[in-house]
Amino acid sequence: MITGVDGNIVDVNPAFSTMTGYSRAEAVGQNPRMLGSGRHPPEFFAEMWQSVREQGYWRGEIWNRKKNGELHAGLLSISTLPGSNGDIRHYIGLFSDITEKKLSEEQIWRQANFDALTGLPNRRMFLDRLAREIRKAHRNGSVLALLFLDLDRFKEINDILGHIQGDSLLQIAAERLAGCVRDTDTVSRLGGDEFTIILPDLENGESAERVAQNILRKMAEPFPLNGELNYVTASIGITLYPNDSLDQEQLIKNADQAMYAAKERGRNGYSFFTASMQQTAQFRLAMVTDLRSALANCQLEVYYQPIVELPDGAISKAEALLRWRHPQRGMVSPAQFIPLAEESGLIHEIGDWVFRQAAQQAKLLRERYRADFQISVNKSPVQFRPRSDADFGWLNYLKSLELDGAAWWSRLPKACCWMRKH
């Protein structure tokens, strides 16, 4: 395309007509603004022509509109053609259609930054926006709230109704979350049933609390799935910048810890992060780390509490009680370390070890005390679940000690009745 110094089109070639849909007769005499797409601000063109005037050249990408209204992207270069006296005589524009390339780039960018199921920003985009909003809050001296949300009972819905209905639930949940926030806020899906919400430019934490309350109300509404109404609530953790932390990673941990605190309080609620949560999380992490080596370092001990027959005072049974003698903390309560063993999966290895100790003790007491002596062993509900590793054969171990099934009893902790293993 060739234009005069007034900007109007002087001539175009056939490729111009093929690309834009305008014939040479339709284009000559018109201003290139006829191709404007409306996607570029005035500043874009101001910088373009400033470069042409000062350097005699400009090159970049631009979106134009064809005669039929269709948008297309072009790689455009503008140069000047001077006259014999050195003054600018014409402007020459050369451009090629790169629409497919741009659309492909946009698709790749979207796939990399947005969740395919819900259309929400994914973890990568969430981290980028959180970093940007933290910098903005630092400059403006404003408060930023980060909410971490997890759907309650989602796994149950997913397992019973199937993944297709589970996906539908997530899509509905995403729409509800997006409807609870401002346009300037960011709702992201990190994966599974975990969502995060960035609330920038707040005056205080009360604004975040109101958003959390609204979310809980929306999530409590029934979810229509497969022709039936299902109910799923949410647990929300809230942390504030700069009150709780100045660090992005720490803010995410804070919100996550607060969310778990909300679940422990009964779910369908929200919890603000507190310093005690961080201390508790650090304590739990240290305890789990130490518990992993407790067996190898011979720190676990089994005590046997006798069970006395009140009529005659006879002792024919005992209960095996697990204790942990920590080298620094002393005796650790089972109420502290058993839940950690269950959550970490160590309960299987520890439970097998306790059974072996109890079986050996039962054999010893049967030989030295009375032949019908029985020992009860507490068994965690987690131990009844399928295991990925090779299960320890309890009955086979009894056989190796030449003990029958009557030598021991197994019961759930805090159960009212005894359950004999056969």
mmCIF file of N, CA, C and O in Angstrom, residues 174-241:
data_model
loop_
_atom_site.group_PDB
_atom_site.id
_atom_site.type_symbol
_atom_site.label_atom_id
_atom_site.label_comp_id
_atom_site.label_asym_id
_atom_site.label_seq_id
_atom_site.Cartn_x
_atom_site.Cartn_y
_atom_site.Cartn_z
ATOM 1 N N ALA A 174 -17.419 -22.973 39.711
ATOM 2 C CA ALA A 174 -16.592 -21.896 39.163
ATOM 3 C C ALA A 174 -17.450 -20.694 38.783
ATOM 4 O O ALA A 174 -17.071 -19.540 39.038
ATOM 5 N N GLU A 175 -18.607 -20.942 38.178
ATOM 6 C CA GLU A 175 -19.510 -19.846 37.810
ATOM 7 C C GLU A 175 -20.013 -19.107 39.043
ATOM 8 O O GLU A 175 -20.090 -17.874 39.063
ATOM 9 N N ARG A 176 -20.325 -19.843 40.085
ATOM 10 C CA ARG A 176 -20.813 -19.211 41.312
ATOM 11 C C ARG A 176 -19.720 -18.369 41.967
ATOM 12 O O ARG A 176 -19.986 -17.270 42.463
ATOM 13 N N LEU A 177 -18.510 -18.889 41.976
ATOM 14 C CA LEU A 177 -17.403 -18.132 42.563
ATOM 15 C C LEU A 177 -17.164 -16.836 41.791
ATOM 16 O O LEU A 177 -16.971 -15.779 42.389
ATOM 17 N N ALA A 178 -17.161 -16.939 40.461
ATOM 18 C CA ALA A 178 -16.934 -15.751 39.637
ATOM 19 C C ALA A 178 -18.031 -14.707 39.865
ATOM 20 O O ALA A 178 -17.776 -13.503 39.763
ATOM 21 N N GLY A 179 -19.248 -15.167 40.184
ATOM 22 C CA GLY A 179 -20.340 -14.242 40.419
ATOM 23 C C GLY A 179 -20.318 -13.599 41.792
ATOM 24 O O GLY A 179 -21.108 -12.691 42.057
ATOM 25 N N CYS A 180 -19.424 -14.046 42.653
ATOM 26 C CA CYS A 180 -19.342 -13.507 44.017
ATOM 27 C C CYS A 180 -18.269 -12.432 44.171
ATOM 28 O O CYS A 180 -18.108 -11.888 45.270
ATOM 29 N N VAL A 181 -17.524 -12.143 43.115
ATOM 30 C CA VAL A 181 -16.407 -11.213 43.239
ATOM 31 C C VAL A 181 -16.530 -10.088 42.223
ATOM 32 O O VAL A 181 -17.375 -10.114 41.326
ATOM 33 N N ARG A 182 -15.632 -9.110 42.357
ATOM 34 C CA ARG A 182 -15.594 -7.978 41.440
ATOM 35 C C ARG A 182 -14.831 -8.341 40.167
ATOM 36 O O ARG A 182 -14.135 -9.369 40.127
ATOM 37 N N ASP A 183 -14.960 -7.491 39.162
ATOM 38 C CA ASP A 183 -14.223 -7.719 37.916
ATOM 39 C C ASP A 183 -12.726 -7.635 38.129
ATOM 40 O O ASP A 183 -11.950 -8.244 37.377
ATOM 41 N N THR A 184 -12.301 -6.874 39.124
ATOM 42 C CA THR A 184 -10.864 -6.700 39.382
ATOM 43 C C THR A 184 -10.281 -7.841 40.209
ATOM 44 O O THR A 184 -9.064 -7.906 40.396
ATOM 45 N N ASP A 185 -11.133 -8.716 40.721
ATOM 46 C CA ASP A 185 -10.657 -9.849 41.512
ATOM 47 C C ASP A 185 -10.303 -11.013 40.588
ATOM 48 O O ASP A 185 -10.705 -11.045 39.427
ATOM 49 N N THR A 186 -9.569 -11.963 41.113
ATOM 50 C CA THR A 186 -9.149 -13.124 40.327
ATOM 51 C C THR A 186 -9.572 -14.409 41.015
ATOM 52 O O THR A 186 -9.194 -14.671 42.158
ATOM 53 N N VAL A 187 -10.378 -15.210 40.310
ATOM 54 C CA VAL A 187 -10.758 -16.542 40.773
ATOM 55 C C VAL A 187 -9.984 -17.555 39.943
ATOM 56 O O VAL A 187 -10.017 -17.506 38.712
ATOM 57 N N SER A 188 -9.279 -18.462 40.591
ATOM 58 C CA SER A 188 -8.459 -19.444 39.886
ATOM 59 C C SER A 188 -8.801 -20.848 40.363
ATOM 60 O O SER A 188 -9.243 -21.050 41.495
ATOM 61 N N ARG A 189 -8.574 -21.793 39.490
ATOM 62 C CA ARG A 189 -8.674 -23.205 39.876
ATOM 63 C C ARG A 189 -7.268 -23.784 39.864
ATOM 64 O O ARG A 189 -6.611 -23.837 38.825
ATOM 65 N N LEU A 190 -6.825 -24.236 41.032
ATOM 66 C CA LEU A 190 -5.476 -24.787 41.131
ATOM 67 C C LEU A 190 -5.429 -26.219 40.645
ATOM 68 O O LEU A 190 -4.398 -26.704 40.193
ATOM 69 N N GLY A 191 -6.555 -26.912 40.755
ATOM 70 C CA GLY A 191 -6.594 -28.320 40.383
ATOM 71 C C GLY A 191 -7.573 -29.043 41.287
ATOM 72 O O GLY A 191 -7.817 -28.620 42.421
ATOM 73 N N GLY A 192 -8.150 -30.147 40.814
ATOM 74 C CA GLY A 192 -9.108 -30.874 41.623
ATOM 75 C C GLY A 192 -10.256 -29.965 42.016
ATOM 76 O O GLY A 192 -10.873 -29.301 41.182
ATOM 77 N N ASP A 193 -10.560 -29.932 43.303
ATOM 78 C CA ASP A 193 -11.650 -29.076 43.804
ATOM 79 C C ASP A 193 -11.095 -27.912 44.610
ATOM 80 O O ASP A 193 -11.776 -27.389 45.493
ATOM 81 N N GLU A 194 -9.870 -27.493 44.307
ATOM 82 C CA GLU A 194 -9.230 -26.383 45.008
ATOM 83 C C GLU A 194 -9.289 -25.109 44.160
ATOM 84 O O GLU A 194 -8.900 -25.121 42.991
ATOM 85 N N PHE A 195 -9.758 -24.050 44.776
ATOM 86 C CA PHE A 195 -9.851 -22.750 44.110
ATOM 87 C C PHE A 195 -9.183 -21.688 44.987
ATOM 88 O O PHE A 195 -9.120 -21.826 46.207
ATOM 89 N N THR A 196 -8.680 -20.646 44.334
ATOM 90 C CA THR A 196 -8.138 -19.501 45.058
ATOM 91 C C THR A 196 -8.805 -18.231 44.539
ATOM 92 O O THR A 196 -9.234 -18.169 43.382
ATOM 93 N N ILE A 197 -8.885 -17.234 45.410
ATOM 94 C CA ILE A 197 -9.480 -15.954 45.046
ATOM 95 C C ILE A 197 -8.569 -14.839 45.555
ATOM 96 O O ILE A 197 -8.215 -14.814 46.734
ATOM 97 N N ILE A 198 -8.175 -13.951 44.662
ATOM 98 C CA ILE A 198 -7.349 -12.795 45.024
ATOM 99 C C ILE A 198 -8.264 -11.576 45.084
ATOM 100 O O ILE A 198 -8.925 -11.240 44.100
ATOM 101 N N LEU A 199 -8.290 -10.925 46.237
ATOM 102 C CA LEU A 199 -9.110 -9.724 46.429
ATOM 103 C C LEU A 199 -8.182 -8.542 46.694
ATOM 104 O O LEU A 199 -7.750 -8.329 47.834
ATOM 105 N N PRO A 200 -7.835 -7.750 45.671
ATOM 106 C CA PRO A 200 -6.933 -6.612 45.868
ATOM 107 C C PRO A 200 -7.689 -5.358 46.299
ATOM 108 O O PRO A 200 -8.927 -5.314 46.278
ATOM 109 N N ASP A 201 -6.911 -4.352 46.708
ATOM 110 C CA ASP A 201 -7.438 -3.007 46.997
ATOM 111 C C ASP A 201 -8.540 -3.024 48.058
ATOM 112 O O ASP A 201 -9.612 -2.452 47.879
ATOM 113 N N LEU A 202 -8.272 -3.702 49.186
ATOM 114 C CA LEU A 202 -9.228 -3.735 50.289
ATOM 115 C C LEU A 202 -8.804 -2.751 51.378
ATOM 116 O O LEU A 202 -7.625 -2.435 51.531
ATOM 117 N N GLU A 203 -9.768 -2.301 52.141
ATOM 118 C CA GLU A 203 -9.455 -1.433 53.268
ATOM 119 C C GLU A 203 -9.079 -2.243 54.493
ATOM 120 O O GLU A 203 -8.204 -1.854 55.274
ATOM 121 N N ASN A 204 -9.730 -3.399 54.685
ATOM 122 C CA ASN A 204 -9.458 -4.252 55.836
ATOM 123 C C ASN A 204 -9.969 -5.658 55.545
ATOM 124 O O ASN A 204 -10.492 -5.940 54.451
ATOM 125 N N GLY A 205 -9.828 -6.529 56.543
ATOM 126 C CA GLY A 205 -10.241 -7.912 56.362
ATOM 127 C C GLY A 205 -11.732 -8.134 56.358
ATOM 128 O O GLY A 205 -12.207 -9.213 55.957
ATOM 129 N N GLU A 206 -12.507 -7.136 56.787
ATOM 130 C CA GLU A 206 -13.958 -7.305 56.821
ATOM 131 C C GLU A 206 -14.528 -7.498 55.415
ATOM 132 O O GLU A 206 -15.509 -8.226 55.228
ATOM 133 N N SER A 207 -13.928 -6.851 54.432
ATOM 134 C CA SER A 207 -14.398 -7.014 53.048
ATOM 135 C C SER A 207 -14.218 -8.458 52.595
ATOM 136 O O SER A 207 -15.098 -9.025 51.934
ATOM 137 N N ALA A 208 -13.088 -9.057 52.943
ATOM 138 C CA ALA A 208 -12.845 -10.455 52.583
ATOM 139 C C ALA A 208 -13.821 -11.374 53.299
ATOM 140 O O ALA A 208 -14.280 -12.378 52.739
ATOM 141 N N GLU A 209 -14.157 -11.025 54.529
ATOM 142 C CA GLU A 209 -15.099 -11.840 55.293
ATOM 143 C C GLU A 209 -16.482 -11.823 54.640
ATOM 144 O O GLU A 209 -17.153 -12.850 54.561
ATOM 145 N N ARG A 210 -16.906 -10.667 54.156
ATOM 146 C CA ARG A 210 -18.204 -10.571 53.485
ATOM 147 C C ARG A 210 -18.226 -11.406 52.210
ATOM 148 O O ARG A 210 -19.233 -12.061 51.894
ATOM 149 N N VAL A 211 -17.111 -11.394 51.466
ATOM 150 C CA VAL A 211 -17.027 -12.212 50.251
ATOM 151 C C VAL A 211 -17.117 -13.693 50.615
ATOM 152 O O VAL A 211 -17.831 -14.464 49.955
ATOM 153 N N ALA A 212 -16.416 -14.097 51.678
ATOM 154 C CA ALA A 212 -16.445 -15.502 52.105
ATOM 155 C C ALA A 212 -17.859 -15.918 52.508
ATOM 156 O O ALA A 212 -18.315 -17.022 52.171
ATOM 157 N N GLN A 213 -18.553 -15.057 53.216
ATOM 158 C CA GLN A 213 -19.922 -15.375 53.630
ATOM 159 C C GLN A 213 -20.836 -15.522 52.422
ATOM 160 O O GLN A 213 -21.686 -16.429 52.379
ATOM 161 N N ASN A 214 -20.659 -14.656 51.433
ATOM 162 C CA ASN A 214 -21.469 -14.740 50.216
ATOM 163 C C ASN A 214 -21.174 -16.027 49.459
ATOM 164 O O ASN A 214 -22.091 -16.683 48.931
ATOM 165 N N ILE A 215 -19.905 -16.410 49.405
ATOM 166 C CA ILE A 215 -19.525 -17.647 48.719
ATOM 167 C C ILE A 215 -20.171 -18.849 49.404
ATOM 168 O O ILE A 215 -20.696 -19.752 48.742
ATOM 169 N N LEU A 216 -20.143 -18.875 50.723
ATOM 170 C CA LEU A 216 -20.727 -20.002 51.445
ATOM 171 C C LEU A 216 -22.227 -20.102 51.173
ATOM 172 O O LEU A 216 -22.772 -21.209 51.048
ATOM 173 N N ARG A 217 -22.905 -18.963 51.102
ATOM 174 C CA ARG A 217 -24.330 -18.985 50.797
ATOM 175 C C ARG A 217 -24.585 -19.546 49.398
ATOM 176 O O ARG A 217 -25.498 -20.355 49.190
ATOM 177 N N LYS A 218 -23.782 -19.112 48.430
ATOM 178 C CA LYS A 218 -23.960 -19.586 47.057
ATOM 179 C C LYS A 218 -23.645 -21.077 46.937
ATOM 180 O O LYS A 218 -24.331 -21.824 46.227
ATOM 181 N N MET A 219 -22.587 -21.518 47.603
ATOM 182 C CA MET A 219 -22.198 -22.920 47.520
ATOM 183 C C MET A 219 -23.188 -23.831 48.229
ATOM 184 O O MET A 219 -23.289 -25.020 47.917
ATOM 185 N N ALA A 220 -23.906 -23.291 49.207
ATOM 186 C CA ALA A 220 -24.884 -24.102 49.940
ATOM 187 C C ALA A 220 -26.128 -24.379 49.115
ATOM 188 O O ALA A 220 -26.928 -25.257 49.456
ATOM 189 N N GLU A 221 -26.317 -23.649 48.023
ATOM 190 C CA GLU A 221 -27.457 -23.900 47.149
ATOM 191 C C GLU A 221 -27.284 -25.242 46.428
ATOM 192 O O GLU A 221 -26.168 -25.684 46.184
ATOM 193 N N PRO A 222 -28.380 -25.920 46.102
ATOM 194 C CA PRO A 222 -28.269 -27.252 45.473
ATOM 195 C C PRO A 222 -27.600 -27.192 44.105
ATOM 196 O O PRO A 222 -27.756 -26.226 43.352
ATOM 197 N N PHE A 223 -26.870 -28.253 43.791
ATOM 198 C CA PHE A 223 -26.225 -28.415 42.488
ATOM 199 C C PHE A 223 -27.054 -29.410 41.671
ATOM 200 O O PHE A 223 -27.166 -30.581 42.051
ATOM 201 N N PRO A 224 -27.653 -28.976 40.560
ATOM 202 C CA PRO A 224 -28.412 -29.917 39.728
ATOM 203 C C PRO A 224 -27.472 -30.794 38.909
ATOM 204 O O PRO A 224 -26.796 -30.323 37.989
ATOM 205 N N LEU A 225 -27.421 -32.067 39.257
ATOM 206 C CA LEU A 225 -26.533 -33.004 38.567
ATOM 207 C C LEU A 225 -27.315 -34.247 38.177
ATOM 208 O O LEU A 225 -27.946 -34.885 39.028
ATOM 209 N N ASN A 226 -27.273 -34.567 36.904
ATOM 210 C CA ASN A 226 -27.898 -35.792 36.400
ATOM 211 C C ASN A 226 -29.373 -35.853 36.779
ATOM 212 O O ASN A 226 -29.896 -36.923 37.136
ATOM 213 N N GLY A 227 -30.060 -34.707 36.722
ATOM 214 C CA GLY A 227 -31.488 -34.678 37.006
ATOM 215 C C GLY A 227 -31.850 -34.684 38.475
ATOM 216 O O GLY A 227 -33.033 -34.724 38.818
ATOM 217 N N GLU A 228 -30.868 -34.656 39.358
ATOM 218 C CA GLU A 228 -31.127 -34.648 40.790
ATOM 219 C C GLU A 228 -30.394 -33.492 41.443
ATOM 220 O O GLU A 228 -29.419 -32.960 40.899
ATOM 221 N N LEU A 229 -30.852 -33.112 42.633
ATOM 222 C CA LEU A 229 -30.212 -32.035 43.384
ATOM 223 C C LEU A 229 -29.211 -32.614 44.375
ATOM 224 O O LEU A 229 -29.529 -33.528 45.140
ATOM 225 N N ASN A 230 -28.006 -32.099 44.329
ATOM 226 C CA ASN A 230 -26.954 -32.531 45.238
ATOM 227 C C ASN A 230 -26.442 -31.320 46.004
ATOM 228 O O ASN A 230 -26.488 -30.182 45.517
ATOM 229 N N TYR A 231 -25.906 -31.584 47.175
ATOM 230 C CA TYR A 231 -25.460 -30.497 48.037
ATOM 231 C C TYR A 231 -23.978 -30.666 48.373
ATOM 232 O O TYR A 231 -23.538 -31.734 48.810
ATOM 233 N N VAL A 232 -23.225 -29.613 48.134
ATOM 234 C CA VAL A 232 -21.793 -29.587 48.429
ATOM 235 C C VAL A 232 -21.472 -28.231 49.049
ATOM 236 O O VAL A 232 -21.790 -27.186 48.458
ATOM 237 N N THR A 233 -20.867 -28.242 50.203
ATOM 238 C CA THR A 233 -20.481 -26.997 50.854
ATOM 239 C C THR A 233 -19.000 -26.720 50.583
ATOM 240 O O THR A 233 -18.347 -27.455 49.838
ATOM 241 N N ALA A 234 -18.486 -25.681 51.200
ATOM 242 C CA ALA A 234 -17.083 -25.301 50.967
ATOM 243 C C ALA A 234 -16.433 -24.886 52.280
ATOM 244 O O ALA A 234 -17.102 -24.417 53.202
ATOM 245 N N SER A 235 -15.130 -25.059 52.339
ATOM 246 C CA SER A 235 -14.311 -24.582 53.453
ATOM 247 C C SER A 235 -13.319 -23.565 52.896
ATOM 248 O O SER A 235 -12.671 -23.824 51.876
ATOM 249 N N ILE A 236 -13.205 -22.418 53.576
ATOM 250 C CA ILE A 236 -12.416 -21.305 53.046
ATOM 251 C C ILE A 236 -11.384 -20.849 54.075
ATOM 252 O O ILE A 236 -11.708 -20.665 55.248
ATOM 253 N N GLY A 237 -10.164 -20.677 53.616
ATOM 254 C CA GLY A 237 -9.115 -20.079 54.439
ATOM 255 C C GLY A 237 -8.774 -18.698 53.903
ATOM 256 O O GLY A 237 -8.715 -18.492 52.695
ATOM 257 N N ILE A 238 -8.562 -17.745 54.820
ATOM 258 C CA ILE A 238 -8.316 -16.349 54.426
ATOM 259 C C ILE A 238 -7.027 -15.863 55.060
ATOM 260 O O ILE A 238 -6.791 -16.043 56.265
ATOM 261 N N THR A 239 -6.178 -15.239 54.262
ATOM 262 C CA THR A 239 -4.982 -14.583 54.776
ATOM 263 C C THR A 239 -4.874 -13.200 54.149
ATOM 264 O O THR A 239 -5.384 -12.980 53.044
ATOM 265 N N LEU A 240 -4.215 -12.283 54.855
ATOM 266 C CA LEU A 240 -4.154 -10.887 54.418
ATOM 267 C C LEU A 240 -2.712 -10.434 54.222
ATOM 268 O O LEU A 240 -1.818 -10.801 54.990
ATOM 269 N N TYR A 241 -2.523 -9.648 53.172
ATOM 270 C CA TYR A 241 -1.254 -8.948 52.931
ATOM 271 C C TYR A 241 -1.491 -7.465 53.253
ATOM 272 O O TYR A 241 -2.499 -6.901 52.830
#
